[in-house]
Amino acid sequence: IKRYTLGTYPTMSLKDARAACADAIAEKRGGGDKQAEKVRKKHAPTMNDLWEAYQNKRSDRIVPKAESTIYEEDRRWNNIIAPALGNMKVEDVTPAMLNELLQDVVKDAPVSANRLHGLLRVMFKPALAMGWINVHPMQWIDKPGGSEPPRKRILSDEEIKVLWPLFDTVRPNPRDAFKLGLYTAQRPGELLKMRWEEVDFEAAIWRQATNKTDTVHLVPLSPQVINILEARQDNDSEWVFASKYNTTRKSAKGDGRCKDTKGARYHLWEISGVREWTAHDLRRTARTIMSRPEL
């Protein structure tokens, strides 16, 4: 036996209560049940629940996402998605709402809007798998920033000459990370994960254990690189690029290691006039220079 609350007396008169009761009985006989639907709706999962489900799925990946990707996804959730949609029921989020969210971002940052588009597409997959929704709300929404050509930024010799002395104007972590990027042609994320135990000063080798291919790379270290690393040995951390700002957070980000160099890079854009380059472009530049035929 189910009990239904139709209203309260005297706000609802007996006459109205009888009419509401008759409607409820007729609806039940016809296969409907507004009261049950209200209860179901009340307990339906929200976007906050979806984000938790997505994080669990993300952490269960056989090949984990890069820490930089996780950082950016978390930032987009906290700064953009959660304030607008966090408390909404997943089933109530419409394509129009998501498109409006994307259009707000694309006005100032087309590439960032494309990244947000990609996050929203994968975020709703757990909702489909768990039966929270039947149709993916991002199904017909195209990338708001359009297609992106692959990056091919390679710094010229003149640009390097301008930047190199200015590296010394930023903090030690980004300063040395930028220099090592040009000296070693290694990925910036792998440089920032360098551990002292991996560095063999006597053999001048970096036994790089953590990288994109999950294989140990032997990276030769030039005298210039050795000098930079030796000057950093005064820290008592396991990390070569240690950071006091990441020692107290209760997350994967709080392991005491420097995580990115964006702030320093933007500063160098401004003071040097050499703009629109990334830390990864330094790797691309180094590989290009190393490939030059001998003169």
Coordinates of C-alpha atoms in Angstrom, one line a residue:
I1 CA 0.0 0.0 0.0
K2 CA 1.4 3.4 -1.0
R3 CA 0.4 6.6 0.8
Y4 CA 0.2 9.8 -1.2
T5 CA 0.3 13.4 0.2
L6 CA -2.1 15.5 -1.9
G7 CA -2.0 18.6 0.2
T8 CA -2.6 20.0 3.6
Y9 CA -5.9 21.1 5.2
P10 CA -7.2 23.8 5.2
T11 CA -5.0 25.0 2.3
M12 CA -6.5 22.3 0.3
S13 CA -10.3 21.9 0.7
L14 CA -12.0 18.5 1.1
K15 CA -13.6 19.0 -2.3
D16 CA -10.2 19.6 -3.9
A17 CA -8.7 16.7 -2.0
R18 CA -11.4 14.4 -3.3
A19 CA -10.8 15.6 -6.9
A20 CA -7.0 15.2 -6.5
C21 CA -7.5 11.7 -5.1
A22 CA -9.7 10.7 -8.0
D23 CA -7.1 12.0 -10.5
A24 CA -4.3 10.1 -8.7
I25 CA -6.3 6.9 -8.8
A26 CA -7.1 7.4 -12.5
E27 CA -3.4 8.1 -13.2
K28 CA -2.3 5.0 -11.3
R29 CA -4.7 2.8 -13.3
G30 CA -3.4 4.3 -16.5
G31 CA 0.2 3.4 -15.6
G32 CA 1.4 6.7 -14.3
D33 CA 2.6 7.7 -10.8
K34 CA 3.4 11.4 -10.2
Q35 CA 4.3 10.8 -6.6
A36 CA 6.8 8.1 -7.4
E37 CA 8.2 10.3 -10.1
K38 CA 8.6 13.1 -7.6
V39 CA 10.5 10.8 -5.2
R40 CA 12.7 9.5 -8.1
K41 CA 13.4 13.0 -9.3
K42 CA 14.4 14.1 -5.8
H43 CA 17.1 11.5 -5.6
A44 CA 18.2 11.7 -9.2
P45 CA 22.0 12.2 -9.6
T46 CA 23.3 15.7 -10.0
M47 CA 26.2 17.0 -12.0
N48 CA 28.3 16.9 -8.8
D49 CA 27.6 13.1 -8.7
L50 CA 28.6 12.8 -12.3
W51 CA 31.9 14.6 -11.7
E52 CA 32.6 12.1 -8.9
A53 CA 31.8 9.2 -11.2
Y54 CA 34.0 10.6 -13.9
Q55 CA 36.9 11.0 -11.5
N56 CA 36.6 7.4 -10.4
K57 CA 36.5 6.3 -14.1
R58 CA 39.5 8.5 -14.8
S59 CA 41.6 7.0 -11.9
D60 CA 40.8 3.5 -13.1
R61 CA 42.4 4.0 -16.6
I62 CA 45.0 1.4 -17.5
V63 CA 47.1 4.2 -19.0
P64 CA 46.7 7.1 -16.6
K65 CA 46.1 10.6 -18.0
A66 CA 48.9 13.1 -17.7
E67 CA 49.0 15.1 -14.5
S68 CA 48.8 18.3 -16.5
T69 CA 45.6 17.0 -18.2
I70 CA 44.1 16.1 -14.8
Y71 CA 45.0 19.5 -13.5
E72 CA 43.3 21.3 -16.4
E73 CA 40.2 19.1 -16.2
D74 CA 39.9 19.8 -12.5
R75 CA 40.4 23.5 -13.1
R76 CA 37.7 23.6 -15.8
W77 CA 35.3 21.8 -13.5
N78 CA 35.9 24.0 -10.5
N79 CA 35.9 27.3 -12.4
I80 CA 33.4 26.8 -15.2
I81 CA 31.2 23.7 -15.0
A82 CA 30.5 23.4 -11.3
P83 CA 29.4 27.0 -10.7
A84 CA 27.0 26.9 -13.6
L85 CA 25.7 23.3 -13.4
G86 CA 27.0 21.5 -10.3
N87 CA 23.7 21.2 -8.4
M88 CA 21.6 20.5 -11.4
K89 CA 20.2 17.0 -12.1
V90 CA 22.1 15.3 -14.9
E91 CA 18.9 14.6 -16.7
D92 CA 17.9 18.2 -16.7
V93 CA 21.1 19.5 -18.4
T94 CA 20.2 20.3 -22.0
P95 CA 22.4 20.8 -25.1
A96 CA 21.4 24.5 -25.1
M97 CA 22.8 24.9 -21.6
L98 CA 26.1 23.3 -22.5
N99 CA 26.3 25.2 -25.7
E100 CA 25.8 28.5 -23.8
L101 CA 28.6 27.5 -21.4
L102 CA 30.9 26.9 -24.4
Q103 CA 30.0 30.1 -26.1
D104 CA 30.9 32.1 -23.0
V105 CA 34.4 30.6 -23.1
V106 CA 35.0 30.7 -26.9
K107 CA 34.7 34.5 -27.1
D108 CA 38.0 34.9 -25.3
A109 CA 39.7 31.5 -25.6
P110 CA 38.8 29.4 -28.6
V111 CA 41.3 26.7 -27.8
S112 CA 40.2 26.5 -24.2
A113 CA 36.6 26.2 -25.3
N114 CA 37.6 23.2 -27.4
R115 CA 39.2 21.6 -24.4
L116 CA 36.1 22.2 -22.4
H117 CA 34.1 20.6 -25.2
G118 CA 36.3 17.5 -25.0
L119 CA 35.9 17.3 -21.2
L120 CA 32.1 17.5 -21.4
R121 CA 32.0 14.8 -24.0
V122 CA 33.9 12.3 -21.9
M123 CA 32.2 13.4 -18.6
F124 CA 28.7 12.3 -19.8
K125 CA 29.9 8.8 -20.8
P126 CA 29.5 7.4 -17.2
A127 CA 26.0 8.9 -17.1
L128 CA 25.0 6.9 -20.2
A129 CA 26.7 3.7 -18.9
M130 CA 24.8 4.0 -15.5
G131 CA 21.4 4.8 -17.1
W132 CA 21.2 8.3 -15.7
I133 CA 20.5 9.6 -19.2
N134 CA 19.5 8.0 -22.5
V135 CA 20.9 10.5 -24.9
H136 CA 24.3 12.2 -24.8
P137 CA 23.6 16.0 -24.6
M138 CA 26.9 16.8 -26.4
Q139 CA 26.0 14.6 -29.3
W140 CA 25.3 17.3 -31.9
I141 CA 27.5 20.1 -30.5
D142 CA 30.6 20.8 -32.6
K143 CA 33.9 22.2 -31.2
P144 CA 33.1 25.9 -30.7
G145 CA 36.7 26.9 -31.5
G146 CA 36.8 25.0 -34.8
S147 CA 39.6 22.7 -35.9
E148 CA 43.1 23.3 -34.6
P149 CA 46.1 22.9 -36.8
P150 CA 48.9 20.9 -35.1
R151 CA 51.5 23.1 -33.3
K152 CA 54.7 23.7 -35.3
R153 CA 56.2 26.5 -33.3
I154 CA 60.0 26.4 -33.5
L155 CA 61.9 29.2 -32.0
S156 CA 64.5 30.9 -34.2
D157 CA 68.1 31.3 -33.2
E158 CA 67.4 35.0 -32.7
E159 CA 64.5 34.3 -30.4
I160 CA 66.6 32.0 -28.3
K161 CA 69.3 34.6 -28.0
V162 CA 66.7 37.0 -26.7
L163 CA 65.1 34.5 -24.3
W164 CA 68.1 32.8 -22.9
P165 CA 69.4 35.6 -20.6
L166 CA 65.9 36.4 -19.6
F167 CA 65.4 32.9 -18.2
D168 CA 67.5 34.1 -15.3
T169 CA 64.8 36.7 -14.4
V170 CA 62.2 34.0 -13.3
R171 CA 62.1 31.6 -10.4
P172 CA 64.7 28.8 -10.3
N173 CA 62.3 26.0 -11.2
P174 CA 61.0 27.4 -14.5
R175 CA 64.4 29.0 -15.2
D176 CA 66.2 25.6 -15.1
A177 CA 63.3 23.7 -16.7
F178 CA 63.4 26.0 -19.7
K179 CA 67.1 25.7 -20.1
L180 CA 67.0 21.9 -19.7
G181 CA 64.2 21.7 -22.3
L182 CA 66.6 23.3 -24.8
Y183 CA 69.6 21.4 -23.7
T184 CA 68.0 17.9 -23.6
A185 CA 65.0 18.0 -25.9
Q186 CA 62.9 16.2 -23.3
R187 CA 59.2 16.7 -22.6
P188 CA 58.5 19.4 -20.0
G189 CA 56.3 17.0 -17.9
E190 CA 59.1 14.5 -17.8
L191 CA 61.7 17.1 -16.8
L192 CA 59.5 18.2 -13.9
K193 CA 59.2 14.5 -12.8
M194 CA 63.0 14.0 -12.6
R195 CA 64.2 12.3 -9.4
W196 CA 67.6 12.6 -7.9
E197 CA 67.9 8.8 -7.8
E198 CA 67.6 8.8 -11.6
V199 CA 70.6 11.1 -12.2
D200 CA 74.0 9.5 -12.5
F201 CA 76.5 12.3 -12.3
E202 CA 79.5 10.1 -12.8
A203 CA 78.2 8.5 -16.0
A204 CA 76.4 11.8 -17.1
I205 CA 73.2 9.9 -17.6
W206 CA 69.6 10.5 -16.6
R207 CA 67.8 7.1 -16.3
Q208 CA 64.4 8.5 -17.1
A209 CA 61.9 6.0 -15.7
T210 CA 58.7 8.0 -15.9
N211 CA 57.8 9.0 -19.4
K212 CA 55.0 8.7 -22.1
T213 CA 56.1 5.3 -23.3
D214 CA 56.6 3.7 -19.8
T215 CA 60.1 2.5 -20.8
V216 CA 63.4 3.5 -19.3
H217 CA 65.2 6.1 -21.4
L218 CA 68.9 6.9 -21.0
V219 CA 69.3 10.6 -21.6
P220 CA 72.9 11.8 -21.9
L221 CA 73.7 14.9 -19.9
S222 CA 76.0 17.5 -21.3
P223 CA 78.4 19.4 -19.1
Q224 CA 76.0 22.4 -19.2
V225 CA 73.2 20.2 -17.9
I226 CA 75.4 18.7 -15.2
N227 CA 76.3 22.2 -14.0
I228 CA 72.6 23.2 -13.7
L229 CA 71.7 20.0 -11.8
E230 CA 74.7 20.2 -9.4
A231 CA 73.6 23.7 -8.5
R232 CA 70.2 22.4 -7.5
Q233 CA 71.5 19.7 -5.1
D234 CA 70.9 21.8 -2.0
N235 CA 67.3 20.7 -1.7
D236 CA 66.4 17.7 0.5
S237 CA 63.5 16.5 -1.7
E238 CA 63.5 13.4 -3.9
W239 CA 62.5 15.7 -6.8
V240 CA 65.0 17.7 -8.8
F241 CA 62.3 20.3 -9.3
A242 CA 61.0 20.5 -5.7
S243 CA 58.4 23.0 -4.7
K244 CA 57.4 24.1 -1.2
Y245 CA 54.0 25.1 -2.6
N246 CA 52.9 21.5 -3.3
T247 CA 53.8 19.8 0.0
T248 CA 50.5 20.3 2.0
R249 CA 47.7 19.5 -0.5
K250 CA 46.0 16.2 0.1
S251 CA 46.0 15.0 -3.5
A252 CA 48.3 13.7 -6.2
K253 CA 49.2 17.3 -6.8
G254 CA 50.6 17.6 -3.2
D255 CA 53.8 15.5 -3.6
G256 CA 56.2 18.4 -3.2
R257 CA 57.1 18.7 -6.9
C258 CA 56.8 21.7 -9.2
K259 CA 53.9 21.1 -11.6
D260 CA 54.0 23.7 -14.3
T261 CA 55.8 26.8 -15.6
K262 CA 52.9 28.7 -17.1
G263 CA 53.2 31.9 -15.0
A264 CA 56.9 32.2 -15.8
R265 CA 56.3 31.6 -19.5
Y266 CA 53.6 34.3 -19.7
H267 CA 56.0 36.7 -17.9
L268 CA 58.7 36.0 -20.4
W269 CA 56.3 36.6 -23.3
E270 CA 55.7 40.1 -22.0
I271 CA 59.3 41.1 -21.2
S272 CA 60.9 39.5 -24.2
G273 CA 58.4 40.2 -27.0
V274 CA 58.9 36.5 -28.0
R275 CA 55.3 35.3 -27.6
E276 CA 53.1 32.3 -28.2
W277 CA 55.6 29.6 -27.3
T278 CA 55.1 26.7 -24.9
A279 CA 57.5 24.6 -22.9
H280 CA 56.9 21.8 -25.4
D281 CA 58.0 24.1 -28.2
L282 CA 61.4 24.3 -26.5
R283 CA 61.7 20.5 -26.9
R284 CA 60.6 20.8 -30.6
T285 CA 63.1 23.6 -31.1
A286 CA 65.9 21.6 -29.5
R287 CA 65.2 18.5 -31.7
T288 CA 65.2 20.7 -34.8
I289 CA 68.6 22.3 -33.8
M290 CA 70.1 18.8 -33.0
S291 CA 69.0 17.6 -36.4
R292 CA 70.9 20.2 -38.3
P293 CA 73.6 18.9 -40.6
E294 CA 77.1 19.7 -39.5
L295 CA 78.6 22.7 -41.1

